[in-house]
Short mmCIF file of N, CA and C in Angstrom, two decimals:
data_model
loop_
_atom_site.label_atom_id
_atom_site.label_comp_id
_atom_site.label_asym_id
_atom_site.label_seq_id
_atom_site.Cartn_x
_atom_site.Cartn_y
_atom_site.Cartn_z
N UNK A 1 1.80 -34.45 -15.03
CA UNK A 1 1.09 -34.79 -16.25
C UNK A 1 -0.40 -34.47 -16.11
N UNK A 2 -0.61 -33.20 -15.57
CA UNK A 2 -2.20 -32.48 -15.20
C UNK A 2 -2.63 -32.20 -16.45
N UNK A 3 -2.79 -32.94 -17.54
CA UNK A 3 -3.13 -32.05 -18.52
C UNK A 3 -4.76 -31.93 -19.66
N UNK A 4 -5.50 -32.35 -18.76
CA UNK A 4 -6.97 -32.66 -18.85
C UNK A 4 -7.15 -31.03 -18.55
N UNK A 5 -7.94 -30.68 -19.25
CA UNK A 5 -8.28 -28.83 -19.46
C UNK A 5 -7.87 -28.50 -19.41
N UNK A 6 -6.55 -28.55 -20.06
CA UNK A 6 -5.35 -27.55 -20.38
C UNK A 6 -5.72 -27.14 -22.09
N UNK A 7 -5.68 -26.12 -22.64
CA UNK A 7 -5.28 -26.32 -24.06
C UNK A 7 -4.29 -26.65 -25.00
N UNK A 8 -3.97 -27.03 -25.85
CA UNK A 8 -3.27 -27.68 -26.87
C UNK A 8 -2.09 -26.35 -26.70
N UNK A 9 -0.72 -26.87 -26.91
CA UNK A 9 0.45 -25.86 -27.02
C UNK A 9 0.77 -25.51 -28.82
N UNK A 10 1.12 -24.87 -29.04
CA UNK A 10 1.37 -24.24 -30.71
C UNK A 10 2.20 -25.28 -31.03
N UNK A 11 2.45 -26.11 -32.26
CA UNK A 11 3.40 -26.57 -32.87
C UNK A 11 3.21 -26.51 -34.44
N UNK A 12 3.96 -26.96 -35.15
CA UNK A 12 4.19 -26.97 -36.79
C UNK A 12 4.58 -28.62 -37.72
N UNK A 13 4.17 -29.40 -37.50
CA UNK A 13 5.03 -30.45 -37.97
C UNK A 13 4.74 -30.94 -39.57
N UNK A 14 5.12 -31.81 -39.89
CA UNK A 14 4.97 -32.33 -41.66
C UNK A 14 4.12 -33.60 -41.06
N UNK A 15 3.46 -33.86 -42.07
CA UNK A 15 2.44 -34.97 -41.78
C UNK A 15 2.62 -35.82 -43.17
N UNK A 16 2.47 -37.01 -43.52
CA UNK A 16 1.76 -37.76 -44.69
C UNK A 16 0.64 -38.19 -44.34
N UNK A 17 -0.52 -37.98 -45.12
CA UNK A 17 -1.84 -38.07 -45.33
C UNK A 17 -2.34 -38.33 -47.14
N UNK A 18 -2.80 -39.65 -47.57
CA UNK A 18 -3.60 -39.94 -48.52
C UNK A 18 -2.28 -39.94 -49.76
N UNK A 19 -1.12 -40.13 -49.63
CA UNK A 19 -0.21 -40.16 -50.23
C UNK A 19 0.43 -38.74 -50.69
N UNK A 20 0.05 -37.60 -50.00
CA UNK A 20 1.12 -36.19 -49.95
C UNK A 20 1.78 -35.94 -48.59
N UNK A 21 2.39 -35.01 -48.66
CA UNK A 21 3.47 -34.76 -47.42
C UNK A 21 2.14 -33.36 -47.03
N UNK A 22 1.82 -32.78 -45.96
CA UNK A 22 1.06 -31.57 -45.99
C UNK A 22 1.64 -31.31 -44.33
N UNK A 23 1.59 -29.90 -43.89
CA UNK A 23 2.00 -29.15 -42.85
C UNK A 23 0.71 -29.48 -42.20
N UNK A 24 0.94 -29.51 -40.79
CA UNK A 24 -0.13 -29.51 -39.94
C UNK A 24 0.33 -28.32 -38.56
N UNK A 25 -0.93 -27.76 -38.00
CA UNK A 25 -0.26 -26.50 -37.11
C UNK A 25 -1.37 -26.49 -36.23
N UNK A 26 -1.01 -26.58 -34.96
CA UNK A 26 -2.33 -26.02 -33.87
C UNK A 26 -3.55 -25.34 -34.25
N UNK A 27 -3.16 -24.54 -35.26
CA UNK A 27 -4.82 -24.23 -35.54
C UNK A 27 -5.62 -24.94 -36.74
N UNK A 28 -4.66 -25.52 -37.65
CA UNK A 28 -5.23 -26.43 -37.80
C UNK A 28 -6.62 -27.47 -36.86
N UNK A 29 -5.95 -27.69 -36.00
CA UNK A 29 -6.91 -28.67 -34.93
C UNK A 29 -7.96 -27.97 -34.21
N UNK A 30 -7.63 -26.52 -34.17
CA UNK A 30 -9.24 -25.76 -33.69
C UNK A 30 -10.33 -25.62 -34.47
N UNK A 31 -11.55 -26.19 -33.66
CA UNK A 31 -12.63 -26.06 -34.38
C UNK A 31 -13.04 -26.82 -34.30
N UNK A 32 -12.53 -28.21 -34.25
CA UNK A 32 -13.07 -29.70 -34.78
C UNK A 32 -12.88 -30.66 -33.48
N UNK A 33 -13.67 -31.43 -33.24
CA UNK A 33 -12.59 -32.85 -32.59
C UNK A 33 -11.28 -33.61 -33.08
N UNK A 34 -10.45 -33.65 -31.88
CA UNK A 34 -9.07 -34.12 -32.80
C UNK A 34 -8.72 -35.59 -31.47
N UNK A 35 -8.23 -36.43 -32.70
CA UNK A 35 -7.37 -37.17 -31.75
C UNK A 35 -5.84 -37.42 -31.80
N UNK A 36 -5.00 -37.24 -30.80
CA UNK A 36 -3.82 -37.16 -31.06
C UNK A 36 -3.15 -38.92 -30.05
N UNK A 37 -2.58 -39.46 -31.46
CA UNK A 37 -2.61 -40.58 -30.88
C UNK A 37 -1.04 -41.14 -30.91
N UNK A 38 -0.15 -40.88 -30.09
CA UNK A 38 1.24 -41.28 -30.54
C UNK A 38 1.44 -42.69 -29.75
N UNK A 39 2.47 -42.95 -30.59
CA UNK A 39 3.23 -44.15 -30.46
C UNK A 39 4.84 -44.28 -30.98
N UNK A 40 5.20 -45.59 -30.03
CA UNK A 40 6.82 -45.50 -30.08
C UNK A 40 7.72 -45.32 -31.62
N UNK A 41 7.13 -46.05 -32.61
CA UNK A 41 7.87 -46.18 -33.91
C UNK A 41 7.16 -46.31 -34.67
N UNK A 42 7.63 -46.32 -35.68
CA UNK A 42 7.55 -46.75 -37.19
C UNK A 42 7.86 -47.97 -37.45
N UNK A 43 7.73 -48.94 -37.87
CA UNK A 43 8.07 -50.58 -38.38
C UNK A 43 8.52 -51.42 -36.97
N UNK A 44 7.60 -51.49 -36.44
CA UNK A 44 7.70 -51.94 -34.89
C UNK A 44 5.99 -52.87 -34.65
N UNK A 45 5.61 -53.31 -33.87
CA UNK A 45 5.00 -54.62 -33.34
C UNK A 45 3.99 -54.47 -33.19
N UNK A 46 3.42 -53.86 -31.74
CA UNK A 46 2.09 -53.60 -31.36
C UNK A 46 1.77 -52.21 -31.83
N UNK A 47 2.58 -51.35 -32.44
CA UNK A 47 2.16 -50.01 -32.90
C UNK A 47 1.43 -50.41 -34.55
N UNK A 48 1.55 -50.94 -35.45
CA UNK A 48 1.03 -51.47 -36.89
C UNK A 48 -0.48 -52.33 -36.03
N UNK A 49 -0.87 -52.41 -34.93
CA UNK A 49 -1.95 -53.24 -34.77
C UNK A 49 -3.14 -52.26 -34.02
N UNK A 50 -2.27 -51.43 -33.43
CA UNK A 50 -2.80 -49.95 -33.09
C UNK A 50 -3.47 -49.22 -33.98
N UNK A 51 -2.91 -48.79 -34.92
CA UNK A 51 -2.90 -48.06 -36.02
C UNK A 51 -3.91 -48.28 -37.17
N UNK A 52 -3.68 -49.56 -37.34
CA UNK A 52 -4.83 -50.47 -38.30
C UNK A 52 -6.24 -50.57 -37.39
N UNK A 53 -6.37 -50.71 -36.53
CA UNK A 53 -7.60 -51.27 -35.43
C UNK A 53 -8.04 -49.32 -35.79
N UNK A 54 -7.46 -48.13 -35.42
CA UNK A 54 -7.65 -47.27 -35.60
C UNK A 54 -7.79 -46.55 -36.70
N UNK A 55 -7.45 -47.21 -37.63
CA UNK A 55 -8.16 -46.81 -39.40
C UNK A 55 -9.09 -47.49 -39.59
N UNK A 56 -9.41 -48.85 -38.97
CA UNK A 56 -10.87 -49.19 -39.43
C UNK A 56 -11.94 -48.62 -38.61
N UNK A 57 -11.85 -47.20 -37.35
CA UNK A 57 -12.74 -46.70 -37.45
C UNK A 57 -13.18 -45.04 -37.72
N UNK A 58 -11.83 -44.86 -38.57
CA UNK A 58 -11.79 -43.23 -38.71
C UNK A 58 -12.63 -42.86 -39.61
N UNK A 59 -13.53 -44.09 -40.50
CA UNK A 59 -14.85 -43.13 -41.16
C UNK A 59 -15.66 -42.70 -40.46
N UNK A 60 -15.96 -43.91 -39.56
CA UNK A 60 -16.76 -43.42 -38.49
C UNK A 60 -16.76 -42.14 -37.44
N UNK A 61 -15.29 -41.81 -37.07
CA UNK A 61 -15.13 -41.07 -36.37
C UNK A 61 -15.32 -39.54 -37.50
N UNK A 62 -14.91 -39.72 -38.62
CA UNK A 62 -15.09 -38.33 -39.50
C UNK A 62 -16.92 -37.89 -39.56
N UNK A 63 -17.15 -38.85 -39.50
CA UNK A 63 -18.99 -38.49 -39.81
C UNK A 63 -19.11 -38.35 -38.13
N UNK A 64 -18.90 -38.70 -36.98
CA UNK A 64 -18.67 -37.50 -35.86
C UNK A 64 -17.48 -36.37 -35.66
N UNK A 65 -16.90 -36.09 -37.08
CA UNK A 65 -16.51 -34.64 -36.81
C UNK A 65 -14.91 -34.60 -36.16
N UNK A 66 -14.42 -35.73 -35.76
CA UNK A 66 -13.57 -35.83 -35.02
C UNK A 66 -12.09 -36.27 -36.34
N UNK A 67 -11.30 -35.61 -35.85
CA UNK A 67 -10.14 -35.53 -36.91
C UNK A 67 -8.91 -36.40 -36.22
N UNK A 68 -8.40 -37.49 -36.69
CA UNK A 68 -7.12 -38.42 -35.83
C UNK A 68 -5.72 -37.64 -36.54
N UNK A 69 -4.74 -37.77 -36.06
CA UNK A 69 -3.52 -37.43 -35.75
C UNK A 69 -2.79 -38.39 -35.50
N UNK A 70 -1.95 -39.02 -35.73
CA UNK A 70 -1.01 -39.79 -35.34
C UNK A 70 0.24 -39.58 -35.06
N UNK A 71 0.92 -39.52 -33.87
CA UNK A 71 2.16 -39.32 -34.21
C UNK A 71 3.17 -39.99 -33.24
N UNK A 72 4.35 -39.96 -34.25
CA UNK A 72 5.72 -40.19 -33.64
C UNK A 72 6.59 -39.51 -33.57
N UNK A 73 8.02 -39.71 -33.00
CA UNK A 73 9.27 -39.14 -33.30
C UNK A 73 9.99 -39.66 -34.96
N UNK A 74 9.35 -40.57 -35.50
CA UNK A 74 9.63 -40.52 -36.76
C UNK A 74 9.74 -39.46 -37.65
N UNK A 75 9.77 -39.37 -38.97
CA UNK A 75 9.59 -38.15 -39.72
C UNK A 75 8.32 -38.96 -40.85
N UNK A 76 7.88 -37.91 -41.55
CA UNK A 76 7.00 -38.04 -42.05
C UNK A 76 7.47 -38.85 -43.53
N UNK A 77 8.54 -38.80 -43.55
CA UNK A 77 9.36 -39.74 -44.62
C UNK A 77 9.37 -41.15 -44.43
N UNK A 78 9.94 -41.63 -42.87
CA UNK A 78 9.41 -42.81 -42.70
C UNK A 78 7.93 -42.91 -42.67
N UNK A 79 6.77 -42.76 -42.10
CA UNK A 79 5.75 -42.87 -42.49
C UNK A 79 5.06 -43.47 -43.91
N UNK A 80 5.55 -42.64 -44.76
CA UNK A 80 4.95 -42.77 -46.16
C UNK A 80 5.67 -44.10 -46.35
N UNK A 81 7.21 -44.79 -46.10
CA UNK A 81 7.39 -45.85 -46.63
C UNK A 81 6.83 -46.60 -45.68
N UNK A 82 6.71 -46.65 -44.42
CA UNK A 82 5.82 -47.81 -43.41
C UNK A 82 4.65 -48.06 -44.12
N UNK A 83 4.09 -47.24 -44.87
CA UNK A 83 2.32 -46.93 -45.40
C UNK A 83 2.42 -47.65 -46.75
N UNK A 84 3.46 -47.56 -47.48
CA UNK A 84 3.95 -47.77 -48.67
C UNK A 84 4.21 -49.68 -48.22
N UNK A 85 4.66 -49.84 -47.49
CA UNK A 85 5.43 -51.00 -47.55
C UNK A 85 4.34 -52.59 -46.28
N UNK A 86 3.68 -51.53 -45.66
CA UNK A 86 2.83 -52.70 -44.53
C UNK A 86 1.58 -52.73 -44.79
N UNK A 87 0.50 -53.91 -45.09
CA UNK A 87 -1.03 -54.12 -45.34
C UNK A 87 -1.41 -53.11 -44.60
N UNK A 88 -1.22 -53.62 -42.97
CA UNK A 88 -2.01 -53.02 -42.28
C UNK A 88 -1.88 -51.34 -41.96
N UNK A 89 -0.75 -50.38 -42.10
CA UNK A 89 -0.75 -49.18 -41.93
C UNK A 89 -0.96 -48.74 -43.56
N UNK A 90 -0.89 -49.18 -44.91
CA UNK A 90 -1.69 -48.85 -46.10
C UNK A 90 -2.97 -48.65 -45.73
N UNK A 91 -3.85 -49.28 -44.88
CA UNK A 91 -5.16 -48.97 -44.90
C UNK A 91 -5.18 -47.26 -43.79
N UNK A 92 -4.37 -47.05 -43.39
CA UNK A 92 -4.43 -45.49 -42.89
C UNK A 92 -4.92 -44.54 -43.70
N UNK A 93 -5.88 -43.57 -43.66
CA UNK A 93 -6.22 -42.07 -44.49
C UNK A 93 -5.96 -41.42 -43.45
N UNK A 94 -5.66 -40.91 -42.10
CA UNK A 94 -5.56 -40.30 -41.52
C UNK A 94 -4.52 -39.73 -41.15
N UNK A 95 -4.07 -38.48 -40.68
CA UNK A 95 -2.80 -37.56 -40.16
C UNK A 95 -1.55 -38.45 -39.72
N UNK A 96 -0.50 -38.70 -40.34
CA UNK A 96 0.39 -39.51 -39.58
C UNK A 96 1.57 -38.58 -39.33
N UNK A 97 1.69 -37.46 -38.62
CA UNK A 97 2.53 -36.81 -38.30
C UNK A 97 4.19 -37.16 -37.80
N UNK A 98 5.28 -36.34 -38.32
CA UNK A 98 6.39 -36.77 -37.97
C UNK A 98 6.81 -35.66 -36.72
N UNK A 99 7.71 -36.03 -35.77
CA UNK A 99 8.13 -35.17 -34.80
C UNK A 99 9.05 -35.49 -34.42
N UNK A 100 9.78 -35.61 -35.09
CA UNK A 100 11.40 -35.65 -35.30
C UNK A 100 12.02 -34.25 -34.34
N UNK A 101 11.57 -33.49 -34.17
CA UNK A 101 12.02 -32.32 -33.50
C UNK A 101 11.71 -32.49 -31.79
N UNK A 102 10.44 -33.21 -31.71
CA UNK A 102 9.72 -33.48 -30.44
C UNK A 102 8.88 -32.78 -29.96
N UNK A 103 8.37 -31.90 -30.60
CA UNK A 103 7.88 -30.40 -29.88
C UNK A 103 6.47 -31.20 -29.65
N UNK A 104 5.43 -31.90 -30.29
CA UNK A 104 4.58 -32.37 -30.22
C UNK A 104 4.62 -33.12 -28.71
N UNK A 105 5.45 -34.03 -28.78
CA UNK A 105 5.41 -35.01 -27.93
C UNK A 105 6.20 -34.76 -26.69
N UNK A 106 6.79 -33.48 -26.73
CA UNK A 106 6.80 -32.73 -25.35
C UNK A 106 5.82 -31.91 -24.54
N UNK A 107 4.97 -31.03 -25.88
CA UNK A 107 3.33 -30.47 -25.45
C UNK A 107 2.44 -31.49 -24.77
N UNK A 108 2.53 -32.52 -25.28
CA UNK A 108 1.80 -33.72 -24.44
C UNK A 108 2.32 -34.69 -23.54
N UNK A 109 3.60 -34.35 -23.41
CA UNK A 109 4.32 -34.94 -22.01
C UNK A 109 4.44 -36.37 -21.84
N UNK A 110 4.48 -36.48 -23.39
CA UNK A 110 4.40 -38.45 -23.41
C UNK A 110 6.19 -38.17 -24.29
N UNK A 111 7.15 -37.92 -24.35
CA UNK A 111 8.83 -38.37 -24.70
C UNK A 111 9.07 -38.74 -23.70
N UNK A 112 9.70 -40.11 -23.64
CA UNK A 112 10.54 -40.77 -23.21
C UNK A 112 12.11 -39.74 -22.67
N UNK A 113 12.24 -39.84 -21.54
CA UNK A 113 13.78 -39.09 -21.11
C UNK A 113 14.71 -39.87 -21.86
N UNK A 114 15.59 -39.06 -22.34
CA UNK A 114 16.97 -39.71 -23.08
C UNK A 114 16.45 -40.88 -24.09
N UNK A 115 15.13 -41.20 -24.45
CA UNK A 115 15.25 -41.97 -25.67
C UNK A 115 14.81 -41.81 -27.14
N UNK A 116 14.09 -40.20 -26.82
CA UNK A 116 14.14 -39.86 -28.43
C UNK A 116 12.41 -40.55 -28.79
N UNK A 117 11.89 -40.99 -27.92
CA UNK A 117 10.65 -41.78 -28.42
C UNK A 117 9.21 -41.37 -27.91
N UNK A 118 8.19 -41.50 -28.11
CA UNK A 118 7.18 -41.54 -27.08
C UNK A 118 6.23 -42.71 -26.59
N UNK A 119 5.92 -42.17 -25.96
CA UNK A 119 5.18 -43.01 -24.96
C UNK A 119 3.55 -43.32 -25.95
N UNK A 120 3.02 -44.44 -25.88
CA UNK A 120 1.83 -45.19 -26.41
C UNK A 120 0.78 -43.62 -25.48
N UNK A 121 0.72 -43.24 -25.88
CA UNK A 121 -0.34 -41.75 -25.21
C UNK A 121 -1.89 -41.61 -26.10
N UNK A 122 -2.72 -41.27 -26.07
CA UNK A 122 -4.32 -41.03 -26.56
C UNK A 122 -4.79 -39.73 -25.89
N UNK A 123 -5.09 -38.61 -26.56
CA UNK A 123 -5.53 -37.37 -26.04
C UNK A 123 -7.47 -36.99 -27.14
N UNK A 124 -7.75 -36.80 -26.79
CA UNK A 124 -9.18 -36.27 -26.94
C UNK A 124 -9.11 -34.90 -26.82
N UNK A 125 -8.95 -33.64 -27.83
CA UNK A 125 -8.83 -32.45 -27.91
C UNK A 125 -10.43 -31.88 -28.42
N UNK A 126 -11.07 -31.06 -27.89
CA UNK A 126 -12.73 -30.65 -28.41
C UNK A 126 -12.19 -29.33 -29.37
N UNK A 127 -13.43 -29.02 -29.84
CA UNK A 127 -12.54 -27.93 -30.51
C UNK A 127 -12.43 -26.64 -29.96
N UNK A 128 -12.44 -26.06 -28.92
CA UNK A 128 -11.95 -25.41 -28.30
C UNK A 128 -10.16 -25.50 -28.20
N UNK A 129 -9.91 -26.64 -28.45
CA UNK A 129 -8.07 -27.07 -28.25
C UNK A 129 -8.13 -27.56 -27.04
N UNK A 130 -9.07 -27.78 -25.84
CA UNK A 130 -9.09 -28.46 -24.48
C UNK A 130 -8.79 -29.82 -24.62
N UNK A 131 -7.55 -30.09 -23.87
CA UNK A 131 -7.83 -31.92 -23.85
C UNK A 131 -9.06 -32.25 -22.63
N UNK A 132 -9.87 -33.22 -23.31
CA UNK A 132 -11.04 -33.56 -22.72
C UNK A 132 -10.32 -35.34 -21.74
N UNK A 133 -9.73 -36.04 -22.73
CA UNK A 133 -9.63 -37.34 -22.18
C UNK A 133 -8.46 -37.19 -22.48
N UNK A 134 -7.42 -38.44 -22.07
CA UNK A 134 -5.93 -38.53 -21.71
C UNK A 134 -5.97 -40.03 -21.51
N UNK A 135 -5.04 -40.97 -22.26
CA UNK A 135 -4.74 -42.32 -21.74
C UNK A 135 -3.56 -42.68 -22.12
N UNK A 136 -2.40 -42.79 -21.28
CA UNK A 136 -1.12 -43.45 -21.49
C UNK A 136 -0.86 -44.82 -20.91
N UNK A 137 0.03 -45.63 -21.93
CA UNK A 137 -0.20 -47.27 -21.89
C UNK A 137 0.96 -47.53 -21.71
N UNK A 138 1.95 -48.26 -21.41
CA UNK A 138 3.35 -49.03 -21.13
C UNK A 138 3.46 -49.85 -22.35
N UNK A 139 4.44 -49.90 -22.92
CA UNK A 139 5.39 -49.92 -24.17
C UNK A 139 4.10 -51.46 -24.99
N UNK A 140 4.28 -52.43 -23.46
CA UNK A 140 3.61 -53.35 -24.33
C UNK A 140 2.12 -53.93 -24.22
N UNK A 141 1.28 -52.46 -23.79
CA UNK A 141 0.10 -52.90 -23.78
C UNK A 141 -0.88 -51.99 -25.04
N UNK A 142 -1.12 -52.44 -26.32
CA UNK A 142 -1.66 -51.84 -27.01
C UNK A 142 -3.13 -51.96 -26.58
N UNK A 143 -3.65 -50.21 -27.56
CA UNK A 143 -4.78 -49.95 -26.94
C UNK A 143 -5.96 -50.39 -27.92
N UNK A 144 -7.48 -50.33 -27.56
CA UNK A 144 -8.46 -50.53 -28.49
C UNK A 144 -9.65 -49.64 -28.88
N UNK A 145 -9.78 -48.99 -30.22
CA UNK A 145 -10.07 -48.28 -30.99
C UNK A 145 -11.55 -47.90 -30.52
N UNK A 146 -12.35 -49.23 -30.13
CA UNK A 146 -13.47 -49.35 -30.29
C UNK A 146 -13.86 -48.43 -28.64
N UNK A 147 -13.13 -49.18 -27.76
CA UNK A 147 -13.50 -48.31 -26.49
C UNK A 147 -13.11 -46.63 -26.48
N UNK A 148 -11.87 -46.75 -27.30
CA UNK A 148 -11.41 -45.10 -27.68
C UNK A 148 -13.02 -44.26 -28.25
N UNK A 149 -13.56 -44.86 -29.20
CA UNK A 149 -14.63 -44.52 -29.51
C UNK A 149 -16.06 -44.12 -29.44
N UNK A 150 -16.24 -45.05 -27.71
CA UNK A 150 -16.84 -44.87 -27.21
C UNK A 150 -16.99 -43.93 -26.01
N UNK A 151 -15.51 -43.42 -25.38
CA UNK A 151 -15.37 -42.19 -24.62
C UNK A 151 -15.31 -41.22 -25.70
N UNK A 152 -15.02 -40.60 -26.70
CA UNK A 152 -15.14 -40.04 -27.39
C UNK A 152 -17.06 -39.79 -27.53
N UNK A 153 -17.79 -40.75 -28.11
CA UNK A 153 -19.24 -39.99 -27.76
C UNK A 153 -19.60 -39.63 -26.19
N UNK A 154 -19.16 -40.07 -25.32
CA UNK A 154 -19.00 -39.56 -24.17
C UNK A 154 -18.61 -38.29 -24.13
N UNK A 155 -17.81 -37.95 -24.21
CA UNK A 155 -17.26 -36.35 -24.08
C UNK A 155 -18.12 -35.60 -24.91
N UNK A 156 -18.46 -35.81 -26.33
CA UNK A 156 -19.24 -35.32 -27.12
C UNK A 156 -20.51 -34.69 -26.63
N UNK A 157 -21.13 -36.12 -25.79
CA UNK A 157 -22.37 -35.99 -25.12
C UNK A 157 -22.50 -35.04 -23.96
N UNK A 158 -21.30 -34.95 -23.10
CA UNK A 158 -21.40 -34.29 -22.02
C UNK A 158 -21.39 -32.77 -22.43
N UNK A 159 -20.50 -32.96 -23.62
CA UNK A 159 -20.21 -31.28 -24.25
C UNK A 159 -21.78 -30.52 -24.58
N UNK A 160 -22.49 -31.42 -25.44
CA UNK A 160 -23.19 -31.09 -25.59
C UNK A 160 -24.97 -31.15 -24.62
N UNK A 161 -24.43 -31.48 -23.87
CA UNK A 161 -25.50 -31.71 -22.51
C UNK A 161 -25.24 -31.07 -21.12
N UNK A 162 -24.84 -29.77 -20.95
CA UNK A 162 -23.84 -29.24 -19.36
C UNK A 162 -25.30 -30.36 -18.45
N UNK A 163 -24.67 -30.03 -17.20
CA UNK A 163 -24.75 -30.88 -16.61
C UNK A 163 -25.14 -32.46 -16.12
N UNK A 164 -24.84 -32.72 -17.14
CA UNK A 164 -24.90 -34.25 -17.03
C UNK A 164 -23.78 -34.84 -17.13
N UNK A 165 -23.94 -36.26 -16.73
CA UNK A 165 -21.92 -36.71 -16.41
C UNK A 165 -22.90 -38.51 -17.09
N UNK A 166 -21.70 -39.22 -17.88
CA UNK A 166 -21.93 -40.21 -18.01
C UNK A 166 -21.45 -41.14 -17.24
N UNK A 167 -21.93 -42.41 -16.60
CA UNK A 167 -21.34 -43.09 -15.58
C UNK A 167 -20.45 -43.97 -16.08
N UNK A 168 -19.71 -45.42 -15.59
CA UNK A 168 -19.19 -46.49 -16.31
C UNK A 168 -19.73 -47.15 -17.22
N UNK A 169 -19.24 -47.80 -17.93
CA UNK A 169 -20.32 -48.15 -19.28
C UNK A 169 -20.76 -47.75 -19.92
N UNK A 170 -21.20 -46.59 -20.08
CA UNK A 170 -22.17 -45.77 -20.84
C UNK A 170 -21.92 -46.06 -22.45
N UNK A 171 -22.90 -46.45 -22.92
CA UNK A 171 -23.42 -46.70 -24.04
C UNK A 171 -24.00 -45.47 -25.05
N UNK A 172 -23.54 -44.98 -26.32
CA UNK A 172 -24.53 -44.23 -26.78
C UNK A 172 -25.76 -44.51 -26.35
N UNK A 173 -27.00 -43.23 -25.98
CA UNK A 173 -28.40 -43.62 -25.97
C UNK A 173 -28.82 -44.37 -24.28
N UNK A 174 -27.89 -44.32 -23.63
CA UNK A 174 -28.02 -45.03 -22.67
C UNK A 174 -28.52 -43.83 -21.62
N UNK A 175 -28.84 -44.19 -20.27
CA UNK A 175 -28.98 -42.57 -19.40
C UNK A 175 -28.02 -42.81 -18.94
N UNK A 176 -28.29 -40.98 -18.80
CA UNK A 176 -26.76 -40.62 -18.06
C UNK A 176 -27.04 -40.05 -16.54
N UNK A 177 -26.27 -39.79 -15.84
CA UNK A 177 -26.66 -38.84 -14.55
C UNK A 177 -26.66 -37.05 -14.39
N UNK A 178 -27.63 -37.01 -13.53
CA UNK A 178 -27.82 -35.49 -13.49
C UNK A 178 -26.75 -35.50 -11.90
N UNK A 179 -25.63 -34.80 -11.71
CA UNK A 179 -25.19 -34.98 -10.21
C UNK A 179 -26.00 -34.06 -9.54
N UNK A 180 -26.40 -34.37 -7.71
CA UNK A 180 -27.01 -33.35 -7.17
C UNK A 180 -27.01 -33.71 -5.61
N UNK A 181 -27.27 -33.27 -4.98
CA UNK A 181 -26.76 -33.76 -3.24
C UNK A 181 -28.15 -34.83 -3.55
N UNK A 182 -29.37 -34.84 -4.09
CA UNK A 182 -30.23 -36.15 -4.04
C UNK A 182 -29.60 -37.70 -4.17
N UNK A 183 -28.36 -37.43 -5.04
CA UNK A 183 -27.94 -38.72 -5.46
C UNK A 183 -26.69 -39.00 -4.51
N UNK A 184 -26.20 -38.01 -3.66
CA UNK A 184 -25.16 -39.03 -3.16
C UNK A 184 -25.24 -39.82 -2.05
N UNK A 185 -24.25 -40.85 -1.98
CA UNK A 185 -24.50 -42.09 -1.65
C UNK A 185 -25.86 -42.93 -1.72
N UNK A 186 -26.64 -42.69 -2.92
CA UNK A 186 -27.43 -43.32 -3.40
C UNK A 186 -27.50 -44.13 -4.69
N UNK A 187 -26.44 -44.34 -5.13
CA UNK A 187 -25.90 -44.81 -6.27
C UNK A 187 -24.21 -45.72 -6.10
#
């Protein structure tokens, strides 16, 4: 599962977004920041708390440029009624992709063997198509939006700063490190 600077593999899937069905395709996602964020189901537990925590910050993330993705092995049919039918995934505007076929969620190496599902996975794609960040979680530990958000200006920052690396914590606006034989084991 090496897949930090690898680029994104080609796929095609159906998405619901803003109440239409629309095609989404690998190049679609070049160009821009993308986040590709799957999870196990549709009308299931800690995935509706995921999802919602992650629509209340995708304005934010659009005014940094960064485009979310969601997906499952669902189809994009269930989607629209999960969206249709739950408070908290109605407040979604963002990509809720179906992958009913799996091709998605085999490019990113988060399907489950023999169960048809995927794995709680978080990828950070720049627009080059490079995955920058990678985080996979066990069935029942949901993740949080806000720290997602904050490695995300991280990567941003480093992208746009070569050699500098941000340390733990790092805060927008915060310093970052220059690496250099001065600093090691001095920190």
């Amino acid at each position: 599962m090496a897949l930090i600077g690898s680029t994104i593999k080609p796929f095609t899937a159906q998405a619901y977004k803003e109440g239409k069905f629309v095609e989404v395709t690998d190049a679609d996602v070049k160009g821009k920041w993308a986040v590709f964020f799957f999870y196990p189901a549709d009308f299931t537990f800690v995935c509706p708390t995921e999802l919602e925590d992650l629509a209340d910050i995708y304005p934010t993330l659009q005014g940094m440029g960064v485009e979310v993705y969601s997906v499952s092995t669902d189809t994009h049919f269930s989607h629209k009624a999960w969206h249709d039918t739950s408070p908290a995934i109605g407040k979604i505007n963002y990509y809720m992709l179906g992958d009913q076929n799996h091709t998605i969620s085999n490019n990113f190496d988060v399907l489950r063997a023999g169960q048809g599902l995927a794995d709680r996975g978080t990828f950070v794609v720049d627009p080059d198509g490079v995955i920058q960040i990678m985080e996979v979680t066990s069935e029942g530990v949901g993740r949080n939006a806000t720290e997602l958000l904050r490695k995300i200006k991280a990567a941003q920052y480093i992208a746009a700063h070569p050699g500098e690396v941000c340390p733990a914590k790092w805060e927008e606006g915060a310093e970052t490190l220059a690496p250099s034989l001065d600093l090691v084991g001095k920190i």
